[in-house]
mmCIF file of N, CA and C in Angstrom:
data_model
loop_
_atom_site.group_PDB
_atom_site.id
_atom_site.type_symbol
_atom_site.label_atom_id
_atom_site.label_comp_id
_atom_site.label_asym_id
_atom_site.label_seq_id
_atom_site.Cartn_x
_atom_site.Cartn_y
_atom_site.Cartn_z
ATOM 1 N N UNK A 180 20.366 25.184 -19.684
ATOM 2 C CA UNK A 180 20.653 24.074 -18.787
ATOM 3 C C UNK A 180 20.070 22.792 -19.397
ATOM 4 N N UNK A 181 20.793 21.686 -19.365
ATOM 5 C CA UNK A 181 20.318 20.441 -19.979
ATOM 6 C C UNK A 181 19.049 19.912 -19.316
ATOM 7 N N UNK A 182 18.150 19.367 -20.152
ATOM 8 C CA UNK A 182 16.892 18.824 -19.656
ATOM 9 C C UNK A 182 17.100 17.640 -18.704
ATOM 10 N N UNK A 183 18.177 16.859 -18.948
ATOM 11 C CA UNK A 183 18.359 15.666 -18.121
ATOM 12 C C UNK A 183 18.626 16.005 -16.657
ATOM 13 N N UNK A 184 19.028 17.250 -16.373
ATOM 14 C CA UNK A 184 19.215 17.647 -14.980
ATOM 15 C C UNK A 184 17.887 17.651 -14.231
ATOM 16 N N UNK A 185 16.796 17.763 -14.974
ATOM 17 C CA UNK A 185 15.482 17.825 -14.354
ATOM 18 C C UNK A 185 14.707 16.522 -14.489
ATOM 19 N N UNK A 186 15.380 15.458 -14.875
ATOM 20 C CA UNK A 186 14.684 14.187 -15.093
ATOM 21 C C UNK A 186 13.988 13.712 -13.823
ATOM 22 N N UNK A 187 14.661 13.720 -12.699
ATOM 23 C CA UNK A 187 14.045 13.237 -11.461
ATOM 24 C C UNK A 187 12.840 14.095 -11.082
ATOM 25 N N UNK A 188 12.954 15.393 -11.264
ATOM 26 C CA UNK A 188 11.821 16.280 -10.990
ATOM 27 C C UNK A 188 10.653 15.932 -11.911
ATOM 28 N N UNK A 189 10.950 15.680 -13.186
ATOM 29 C CA UNK A 189 9.878 15.304 -14.119
ATOM 30 C C UNK A 189 9.234 13.986 -13.713
ATOM 31 N N UNK A 190 10.043 13.004 -13.305
ATOM 32 C CA UNK A 190 9.488 11.714 -12.881
ATOM 33 C C UNK A 190 8.506 11.918 -11.732
ATOM 34 N N UNK A 191 8.887 12.732 -10.777
ATOM 35 C CA UNK A 191 8.007 12.980 -9.624
ATOM 36 C C UNK A 191 6.734 13.716 -10.041
ATOM 37 N N UNK A 192 6.873 14.654 -10.957
ATOM 38 C CA UNK A 192 5.705 15.395 -11.422
ATOM 39 C C UNK A 192 4.771 14.491 -12.232
ATOM 40 N N UNK A 193 5.341 13.653 -13.073
ATOM 41 C CA UNK A 193 4.539 12.689 -13.839
ATOM 42 C C UNK A 193 3.816 11.749 -12.877
ATOM 43 N N UNK A 194 4.526 11.266 -11.869
ATOM 44 C CA UNK A 194 3.915 10.394 -10.854
ATOM 45 C C UNK A 194 2.748 11.105 -10.178
ATOM 46 N N UNK A 195 2.917 12.352 -9.831
ATOM 47 C CA UNK A 195 1.850 13.128 -9.195
ATOM 48 C C UNK A 195 0.609 13.172 -10.075
ATOM 49 N N UNK A 196 0.801 13.465 -11.357
ATOM 50 C CA UNK A 196 -0.346 13.522 -12.272
ATOM 51 C C UNK A 196 -1.021 12.161 -12.425
ATOM 52 N N UNK A 197 -0.229 11.117 -12.574
ATOM 53 C CA UNK A 197 -0.798 9.783 -12.767
ATOM 54 C C UNK A 197 -1.550 9.292 -11.525
ATOM 55 N N UNK A 198 -1.146 9.749 -10.346
ATOM 56 C CA UNK A 198 -1.863 9.373 -9.126
ATOM 57 C C UNK A 198 -3.141 10.191 -8.953
ATOM 58 N N UNK A 199 -3.140 11.420 -9.442
ATOM 59 C CA UNK A 199 -4.295 12.310 -9.284
ATOM 60 C C UNK A 199 -5.418 12.020 -10.268
ATOM 61 N N UNK A 200 -5.063 11.617 -11.470
ATOM 62 C CA UNK A 200 -6.055 11.498 -12.534
ATOM 63 C C UNK A 200 -6.044 10.107 -13.144
ATOM 64 N N UNK A 201 -7.167 9.708 -13.676
ATOM 65 C CA UNK A 201 -7.260 8.350 -14.239
ATOM 66 C C UNK A 201 -6.518 8.226 -15.563
ATOM 67 N N UNK A 202 -6.484 9.260 -16.376
ATOM 68 C CA UNK A 202 -5.791 9.232 -17.672
ATOM 69 C C UNK A 202 -5.132 10.596 -17.888
ATOM 70 N N UNK A 203 -3.881 10.570 -18.371
ATOM 71 C CA UNK A 203 -3.156 11.818 -18.580
ATOM 72 C C UNK A 203 -2.428 11.763 -19.923
ATOM 73 N N UNK A 204 -2.609 12.784 -20.737
ATOM 74 C CA UNK A 204 -1.948 12.866 -22.039
ATOM 75 C C UNK A 204 -0.547 13.454 -21.868
ATOM 76 N N UNK A 205 0.339 13.127 -22.800
ATOM 77 C CA UNK A 205 1.714 13.634 -22.706
ATOM 78 C C UNK A 205 1.754 15.148 -22.782
ATOM 79 N N UNK A 206 0.867 15.756 -23.555
ATOM 80 C CA UNK A 206 0.843 17.221 -23.648
ATOM 81 C C UNK A 206 0.533 17.845 -22.286
ATOM 82 N N UNK A 207 -0.387 17.219 -21.538
ATOM 83 C CA UNK A 207 -0.715 17.712 -20.197
ATOM 84 C C UNK A 207 0.477 17.569 -19.262
ATOM 85 N N UNK A 208 1.180 16.431 -19.377
ATOM 86 C CA UNK A 208 2.367 16.214 -18.546
ATOM 87 C C UNK A 208 3.435 17.255 -18.857
ATOM 88 N N UNK A 209 3.631 17.545 -20.137
ATOM 89 C CA UNK A 209 4.633 18.530 -20.544
ATOM 90 C C UNK A 209 4.286 19.915 -20.003
ATOM 91 N N UNK A 210 3.006 20.294 -20.108
ATOM 92 C CA UNK A 210 2.583 21.604 -19.581
ATOM 93 C C UNK A 210 2.780 21.679 -18.069
ATOM 94 N N UNK A 211 2.419 20.606 -17.363
ATOM 95 C CA UNK A 211 2.560 20.578 -15.910
ATOM 96 C C UNK A 211 4.031 20.694 -15.508
ATOM 97 N N UNK A 212 4.897 19.949 -16.198
ATOM 98 C CA UNK A 212 6.332 20.016 -15.905
ATOM 99 C C UNK A 212 6.886 21.416 -16.175
ATOM 100 N N UNK A 213 6.452 22.022 -17.274
ATOM 101 C CA UNK A 213 6.900 23.379 -17.612
ATOM 102 C C UNK A 213 6.434 24.358 -16.545
ATOM 103 N N UNK A 214 5.180 24.212 -16.120
ATOM 104 C CA UNK A 214 4.631 25.106 -15.099
ATOM 105 C C UNK A 214 5.371 24.965 -13.775
ATOM 106 N N UNK A 215 5.665 23.735 -13.373
ATOM 107 C CA UNK A 215 6.285 23.484 -12.072
ATOM 108 C C UNK A 215 7.789 23.765 -12.040
ATOM 109 N N UNK A 216 8.492 23.499 -13.143
ATOM 110 C CA UNK A 216 9.951 23.680 -13.145
ATOM 111 C C UNK A 216 10.395 24.989 -13.778
ATOM 112 N N UNK A 217 9.523 25.558 -14.624
ATOM 113 C CA UNK A 217 9.902 26.785 -15.328
ATOM 114 C C UNK A 217 10.697 26.510 -16.593
ATOM 115 N N UNK A 218 10.863 25.238 -16.948
ATOM 116 C CA UNK A 218 11.613 24.862 -18.145
ATOM 117 C C UNK A 218 10.713 24.085 -19.096
ATOM 118 N N UNK A 219 10.830 24.429 -20.371
ATOM 119 C CA UNK A 219 10.051 23.753 -21.392
ATOM 120 C C UNK A 219 10.534 22.315 -21.572
ATOM 121 N N UNK A 220 9.601 21.419 -21.828
ATOM 122 C CA UNK A 220 9.929 20.013 -22.049
ATOM 123 C C UNK A 220 9.030 19.512 -23.189
ATOM 124 N N UNK A 221 9.587 18.711 -24.056
ATOM 125 C CA UNK A 221 8.837 18.214 -25.204
ATOM 126 C C UNK A 221 8.005 16.984 -24.823
ATOM 127 N N UNK A 222 7.008 16.705 -25.647
ATOM 128 C CA UNK A 222 6.205 15.508 -25.434
ATOM 129 C C UNK A 222 7.066 14.259 -25.636
ATOM 130 N N UNK A 223 8.028 14.341 -26.543
ATOM 131 C CA UNK A 223 8.931 13.196 -26.767
ATOM 132 C C UNK A 223 9.755 12.913 -25.503
ATOM 133 N N UNK A 224 10.212 13.950 -24.828
ATOM 134 C CA UNK A 224 10.948 13.774 -23.571
ATOM 135 C C UNK A 224 10.053 13.109 -22.528
ATOM 136 N N UNK A 225 8.796 13.515 -22.470
ATOM 137 C CA UNK A 225 7.850 12.904 -21.539
ATOM 138 C C UNK A 225 7.682 11.421 -21.868
ATOM 139 N N UNK A 226 7.565 11.090 -23.155
ATOM 140 C CA UNK A 226 7.434 9.686 -23.555
ATOM 141 C C UNK A 226 8.664 8.881 -23.139
ATOM 142 N N UNK A 227 9.838 9.470 -23.306
ATOM 143 C CA UNK A 227 11.070 8.795 -22.879
ATOM 144 C C UNK A 227 11.113 8.646 -21.355
ATOM 145 N N UNK A 228 10.629 9.652 -20.652
ATOM 146 C CA UNK A 228 10.553 9.573 -19.190
ATOM 147 C C UNK A 228 9.631 8.434 -18.756
ATOM 148 N N UNK A 229 8.478 8.334 -19.413
ATOM 149 C CA UNK A 229 7.532 7.259 -19.090
ATOM 150 C C UNK A 229 8.172 5.894 -19.324
ATOM 151 N N UNK A 230 8.891 5.777 -20.424
ATOM 152 C CA UNK A 230 9.584 4.518 -20.741
ATOM 153 C C UNK A 230 10.632 4.193 -19.675
ATOM 154 N N UNK A 231 11.388 5.198 -19.270
ATOM 155 C CA UNK A 231 12.408 4.999 -18.239
ATOM 156 C C UNK A 231 11.774 4.618 -16.905
ATOM 157 N N UNK A 232 10.679 5.263 -16.561
ATOM 158 C CA UNK A 232 9.996 4.965 -15.301
ATOM 159 C C UNK A 232 9.492 3.522 -15.283
ATOM 160 N N UNK A 233 9.144 3.003 -16.445
ATOM 161 C CA UNK A 233 8.643 1.637 -16.536
ATOM 162 C C UNK A 233 9.751 0.592 -16.558
ATOM 163 N N UNK A 234 10.805 0.841 -17.335
ATOM 164 C CA UNK A 234 11.714 -0.249 -17.683
ATOM 165 C C UNK A 234 13.184 -0.077 -17.288
ATOM 166 N N UNK A 235 13.590 1.101 -16.874
ATOM 167 C CA UNK A 235 15.009 1.326 -16.603
ATOM 168 C C UNK A 235 15.434 0.629 -15.309
ATOM 169 N N UNK A 236 16.292 -0.412 -15.407
ATOM 170 C CA UNK A 236 16.700 -1.140 -14.197
ATOM 171 C C UNK A 236 17.563 -0.293 -13.262
ATOM 172 N N UNK A 237 18.276 0.697 -13.808
ATOM 173 C CA UNK A 237 19.098 1.564 -12.965
ATOM 174 C C UNK A 237 18.203 2.402 -12.046
ATOM 175 N N UNK A 238 17.104 2.921 -12.582
ATOM 176 C CA UNK A 238 16.173 3.696 -11.762
ATOM 177 C C UNK A 238 15.447 2.794 -10.774
ATOM 178 N N UNK A 239 15.049 1.615 -11.248
ATOM 179 C CA UNK A 239 14.378 0.650 -10.384
ATOM 180 C C UNK A 239 12.958 1.010 -10.002
ATOM 181 N N UNK A 240 12.317 1.935 -10.721
ATOM 182 C CA UNK A 240 10.941 2.305 -10.398
ATOM 183 C C UNK A 240 9.956 1.216 -10.836
ATOM 184 N N UNK A 241 10.161 0.677 -12.020
ATOM 185 C CA UNK A 241 9.274 -0.324 -12.616
ATOM 186 C C UNK A 241 7.810 0.083 -12.430
ATOM 187 N N UNK A 242 7.542 1.332 -12.782
ATOM 188 C CA UNK A 242 6.211 1.908 -12.619
ATOM 189 C C UNK A 242 5.198 1.187 -13.504
ATOM 190 N N UNK A 243 4.021 0.869 -12.953
ATOM 191 C CA UNK A 243 2.988 0.160 -13.704
ATOM 192 C C UNK A 243 2.195 1.115 -14.611
ATOM 193 N N UNK A 244 2.861 1.615 -15.628
ATOM 194 C CA UNK A 244 2.252 2.587 -16.532
ATOM 195 C C UNK A 244 1.783 1.872 -17.789
ATOM 196 N N UNK A 245 0.577 2.220 -18.223
ATOM 197 C CA UNK A 245 0.031 1.658 -19.458
ATOM 198 C C UNK A 245 -0.527 2.800 -20.306
ATOM 199 N N UNK A 246 -0.707 2.493 -21.581
ATOM 200 C CA UNK A 246 -1.238 3.476 -22.526
ATOM 201 C C UNK A 246 -2.637 3.054 -22.939
ATOM 202 N N UNK A 247 -3.576 3.977 -22.854
ATOM 203 C CA UNK A 247 -4.951 3.746 -23.289
ATOM 204 C C UNK A 247 -5.091 4.357 -24.679
ATOM 205 N N UNK A 248 -5.102 3.512 -25.704
ATOM 206 C CA UNK A 248 -5.143 3.988 -27.087
ATOM 207 C C UNK A 248 -6.444 4.727 -27.383
ATOM 208 N N UNK A 249 -7.535 4.313 -26.768
ATOM 209 C CA UNK A 249 -8.827 4.965 -27.011
ATOM 210 C C UNK A 249 -8.806 6.423 -26.545
ATOM 211 N N UNK A 250 -8.179 6.669 -25.405
ATOM 212 C CA UNK A 250 -8.088 8.029 -24.858
ATOM 213 C C UNK A 250 -6.809 8.746 -25.284
ATOM 214 N N UNK A 251 -5.878 7.968 -25.831
ATOM 215 C CA UNK A 251 -4.551 8.475 -26.180
ATOM 216 C C UNK A 251 -3.890 9.125 -24.960
ATOM 217 N N UNK A 252 -3.921 8.362 -23.850
ATOM 218 C CA UNK A 252 -3.394 8.870 -22.592
ATOM 219 C C UNK A 252 -2.809 7.719 -21.777
ATOM 220 N N UNK A 253 -1.992 8.073 -20.784
ATOM 221 C CA UNK A 253 -1.325 7.107 -19.926
ATOM 222 C C UNK A 253 -2.028 7.035 -18.578
ATOM 223 N N UNK A 254 -1.827 5.911 -17.890
ATOM 224 C CA UNK A 254 -2.410 5.721 -16.571
ATOM 225 C C UNK A 254 -1.607 4.671 -15.806
ATOM 226 N N UNK A 255 -1.792 4.654 -14.479
ATOM 227 C CA UNK A 255 -1.207 3.610 -13.648
ATOM 228 C C UNK A 255 -2.157 2.417 -13.643
ATOM 229 N N UNK A 256 -1.629 1.230 -13.879
ATOM 230 C CA UNK A 256 -2.461 0.024 -13.797
ATOM 231 C C UNK A 256 -2.686 -0.384 -12.339
ATOM 232 N N UNK A 257 -1.852 0.109 -11.443
ATOM 233 C CA UNK A 257 -1.995 -0.128 -10.006
ATOM 234 C C UNK A 257 -2.189 1.232 -9.342
ATOM 235 N N UNK A 258 -3.408 1.528 -8.936
ATOM 236 C CA UNK A 258 -3.722 2.853 -8.395
ATOM 237 C C UNK A 258 -3.018 3.156 -7.069
ATOM 238 N N UNK A 259 -2.477 2.149 -6.412
ATOM 239 C CA UNK A 259 -1.782 2.393 -5.142
ATOM 240 C C UNK A 259 -0.290 2.671 -5.336
ATOM 241 N N UNK A 260 0.196 2.574 -6.572
ATOM 242 C CA UNK A 260 1.622 2.786 -6.834
ATOM 243 C C UNK A 260 1.991 4.253 -6.626
ATOM 244 N N UNK A 261 3.200 4.465 -6.122
ATOM 245 C CA UNK A 261 3.745 5.804 -5.952
ATOM 246 C C UNK A 261 5.270 5.728 -5.978
ATOM 247 N N UNK A 262 5.889 6.658 -6.662
ATOM 248 C CA UNK A 262 7.358 6.724 -6.642
ATOM 249 C C UNK A 262 7.861 7.079 -5.249
ATOM 250 N N UNK A 263 7.052 7.807 -4.519
ATOM 251 C CA UNK A 263 7.481 8.269 -3.198
ATOM 252 C C UNK A 263 7.670 7.127 -2.213
ATOM 253 N N UNK A 264 6.869 6.072 -2.355
ATOM 254 C CA UNK A 264 6.963 4.967 -1.416
ATOM 255 C C UNK A 264 6.641 3.660 -2.141
ATOM 256 N N UNK A 265 7.614 3.129 -2.860
ATOM 257 C CA UNK A 265 7.341 1.865 -3.548
ATOM 258 C C UNK A 265 7.138 0.734 -2.540
ATOM 259 N N UNK A 266 6.236 -0.206 -2.841
ATOM 260 C CA UNK A 266 5.983 -1.314 -1.915
ATOM 261 C C UNK A 266 7.148 -2.292 -1.875
ATOM 262 N N UNK A 267 7.238 -3.019 -0.763
ATOM 263 C CA UNK A 267 8.257 -4.060 -0.626
ATOM 264 C C UNK A 267 7.863 -5.288 -1.427
ATOM 265 N N UNK A 268 8.835 -5.888 -2.069
ATOM 266 C CA UNK A 268 8.609 -7.189 -2.690
ATOM 267 C C UNK A 268 8.677 -8.233 -1.572
ATOM 268 N N UNK A 269 8.056 -9.405 -1.759
ATOM 269 C CA UNK A 269 8.049 -10.428 -0.692
ATOM 270 C C UNK A 269 9.457 -10.789 -0.212
ATOM 271 N N UNK A 270 10.416 -10.892 -1.122
ATOM 272 C CA UNK A 270 11.778 -11.246 -0.701
ATOM 273 C C UNK A 270 12.427 -10.138 0.117
ATOM 274 N N UNK A 271 12.046 -8.878 -0.132
ATOM 275 C CA UNK A 271 12.579 -7.772 0.665
ATOM 276 C C UNK A 271 11.995 -7.796 2.075
ATOM 277 N N UNK A 272 10.709 -8.074 2.177
ATOM 278 C CA UNK A 272 10.074 -8.178 3.496
ATOM 279 C C UNK A 272 10.700 -9.319 4.297
ATOM 280 N N UNK A 273 10.937 -10.437 3.637
ATOM 281 C CA UNK A 273 11.554 -11.584 4.316
ATOM 282 C C UNK A 273 12.966 -11.247 4.802
ATOM 283 N N UNK A 274 13.723 -10.533 3.993
ATOM 284 C CA UNK A 274 15.074 -10.123 4.396
ATOM 285 C C UNK A 274 15.010 -9.229 5.633
ATOM 286 N N UNK A 275 14.097 -8.294 5.657
ATOM 287 C CA UNK A 275 13.973 -7.422 6.822
ATOM 288 C C UNK A 275 13.583 -8.213 8.078
ATOM 289 N N UNK A 276 12.704 -9.185 7.922
ATOM 290 C CA UNK A 276 12.331 -10.021 9.069
ATOM 291 C C UNK A 276 13.529 -10.831 9.575
ATOM 292 N N UNK A 277 14.315 -11.350 8.656
ATOM 293 C CA UNK A 277 15.512 -12.114 9.033
ATOM 294 C C UNK A 277 16.486 -11.221 9.794
ATOM 295 N N UNK A 278 16.700 -10.016 9.296
ATOM 296 C CA UNK A 278 17.595 -9.078 9.975
ATOM 297 C C UNK A 278 17.055 -8.699 11.355
ATOM 298 N N UNK A 279 15.752 -8.526 11.445
ATOM 299 C CA UNK A 279 15.135 -8.209 12.735
ATOM 300 C C UNK A 279 15.400 -9.322 13.743
ATOM 301 N N UNK A 280 15.286 -10.566 13.308
ATOM 302 C CA UNK A 280 15.536 -11.702 14.206
ATOM 303 C C UNK A 280 17.004 -11.794 14.590
ATOM 304 N N UNK A 281 17.894 -11.599 13.627
ATOM 305 C CA UNK A 281 19.330 -11.717 13.908
ATOM 306 C C UNK A 281 19.835 -10.647 14.857
ATOM 307 N N UNK A 282 19.228 -9.478 14.800
ATOM 308 C CA UNK A 282 19.682 -8.368 15.632
ATOM 309 C C UNK A 282 18.695 -8.050 16.746
ATOM 310 N N UNK A 283 17.892 -9.033 17.112
ATOM 311 C CA UNK A 283 16.860 -8.839 18.134
ATOM 312 C C UNK A 283 17.443 -8.360 19.455
ATOM 313 N N UNK A 284 18.643 -8.826 19.789
ATOM 314 C CA UNK A 284 19.239 -8.440 21.072
ATOM 315 C C UNK A 284 19.672 -6.969 21.093
ATOM 316 N N UNK A 285 19.764 -6.331 19.933
ATOM 317 C CA UNK A 285 20.135 -4.915 19.868
ATOM 318 C C UNK A 285 18.912 -3.996 19.880
ATOM 319 N N UNK A 286 17.734 -4.579 19.668
ATOM 320 C CA UNK A 286 16.506 -3.794 19.610
ATOM 321 C C UNK A 286 15.716 -3.928 20.898
ATOM 322 N N UNK A 287 15.096 -2.838 21.298
ATOM 323 C CA UNK A 287 14.177 -2.922 22.437
ATOM 324 C C UNK A 287 12.908 -3.630 21.949
ATOM 325 N N UNK A 288 12.110 -4.146 22.863
ATOM 326 C CA UNK A 288 10.854 -4.790 22.431
ATOM 327 C C UNK A 288 9.974 -3.844 21.597
ATOM 328 N N UNK A 289 9.928 -2.587 21.977
ATOM 329 C CA UNK A 289 9.121 -1.608 21.236
ATOM 330 C C UNK A 289 9.694 -1.382 19.836
ATOM 331 N N UNK A 290 11.009 -1.281 19.713
ATOM 332 C CA UNK A 290 11.636 -1.101 18.392
ATOM 333 C C UNK A 290 11.371 -2.302 17.492
ATOM 334 N N UNK A 291 11.464 -3.486 18.062
ATOM 335 C CA UNK A 291 11.195 -4.700 17.305
ATOM 336 C C UNK A 291 9.742 -4.729 16.827
ATOM 337 N N UNK A 292 8.829 -4.334 17.692
ATOM 338 C CA UNK A 292 7.410 -4.287 17.341
ATOM 339 C C UNK A 292 7.154 -3.253 16.238
ATOM 340 N N UNK A 293 7.750 -2.081 16.361
ATOM 341 C CA UNK A 293 7.586 -1.046 15.342
ATOM 342 C C UNK A 293 8.148 -1.489 13.993
ATOM 343 N N UNK A 294 9.288 -2.160 14.028
ATOM 344 C CA UNK A 294 9.883 -2.651 12.791
ATOM 345 C C UNK A 294 8.979 -3.677 12.126
ATOM 346 N N UNK A 295 8.403 -4.571 12.902
ATOM 347 C CA UNK A 295 7.482 -5.577 12.334
ATOM 348 C C UNK A 295 6.235 -4.911 11.752
ATOM 349 N N UNK A 296 5.708 -3.894 12.428
ATOM 350 C CA UNK A 296 4.550 -3.161 11.910
ATOM 351 C C UNK A 296 4.880 -2.485 10.579
ATOM 352 N N UNK A 297 6.061 -1.907 10.497
ATOM 353 C CA UNK A 297 6.503 -1.255 9.274
ATOM 354 C C UNK A 297 6.638 -2.258 8.126
ATOM 355 N N UNK A 298 7.236 -3.394 8.421
ATOM 356 C CA UNK A 298 7.391 -4.447 7.406
ATOM 357 C C UNK A 298 6.025 -4.905 6.912
ATOM 358 N N UNK A 299 5.099 -5.138 7.834
ATOM 359 C CA UNK A 299 3.755 -5.585 7.461
ATOM 360 C C UNK A 299 3.038 -4.552 6.602
ATOM 361 N N UNK A 300 3.136 -3.294 6.984
ATOM 362 C CA UNK A 300 2.457 -2.231 6.236
ATOM 363 C C UNK A 300 3.015 -2.142 4.820
ATOM 364 N N UNK A 301 4.343 -2.151 4.686
ATOM 365 C CA UNK A 301 4.969 -2.082 3.359
ATOM 366 C C UNK A 301 4.639 -3.321 2.539
ATOM 367 N N UNK A 302 4.673 -4.479 3.192
ATOM 368 C CA UNK A 302 4.394 -5.727 2.471
ATOM 369 C C UNK A 302 2.932 -5.770 2.009
ATOM 370 N N UNK A 303 2.010 -5.268 2.843
ATOM 371 C CA UNK A 303 0.595 -5.247 2.481
ATOM 372 C C UNK A 303 0.343 -4.357 1.276
ATOM 373 N N UNK A 304 1.095 -3.273 1.140
ATOM 374 C CA UNK A 304 0.931 -2.377 0.002
ATOM 375 C C UNK A 304 1.345 -3.054 -1.297
ATOM 376 N N UNK A 305 2.186 -4.066 -1.211
ATOM 377 C CA UNK A 305 2.646 -4.781 -2.410
ATOM 378 C C UNK A 305 1.586 -5.730 -2.930
ATOM 379 N N UNK A 306 0.606 -6.059 -2.119
ATOM 380 C CA UNK A 306 -0.429 -7.040 -2.523
ATOM 381 C C UNK A 306 -1.490 -6.414 -3.374
#
């Protein structure tokens, strides 16, 4: 089975390791992916995955991954980052607030309040 079928699974597994540990080597990522998926993956594939997680506009992760040459390992420059729940950018929060105001008559007061709380929480994570 082609390795690219498991790319999303690898991205999530890499994210898990980078959130758990301060520095992670590609060999460790490859072993973890092999253990979790049951399929072998090369260190080069992991490096390409890291590059895609950082820069691929189609994926849109723009993960804050950096390389520590002294440790020869990767890490997140923003410890609060997660693929599972990326933070809102300021323009996204503003768009949601605008939509909330435009459709206020369709929302109950409680729904409007919950939506504002959600926007604030997501926006705060971006800071």
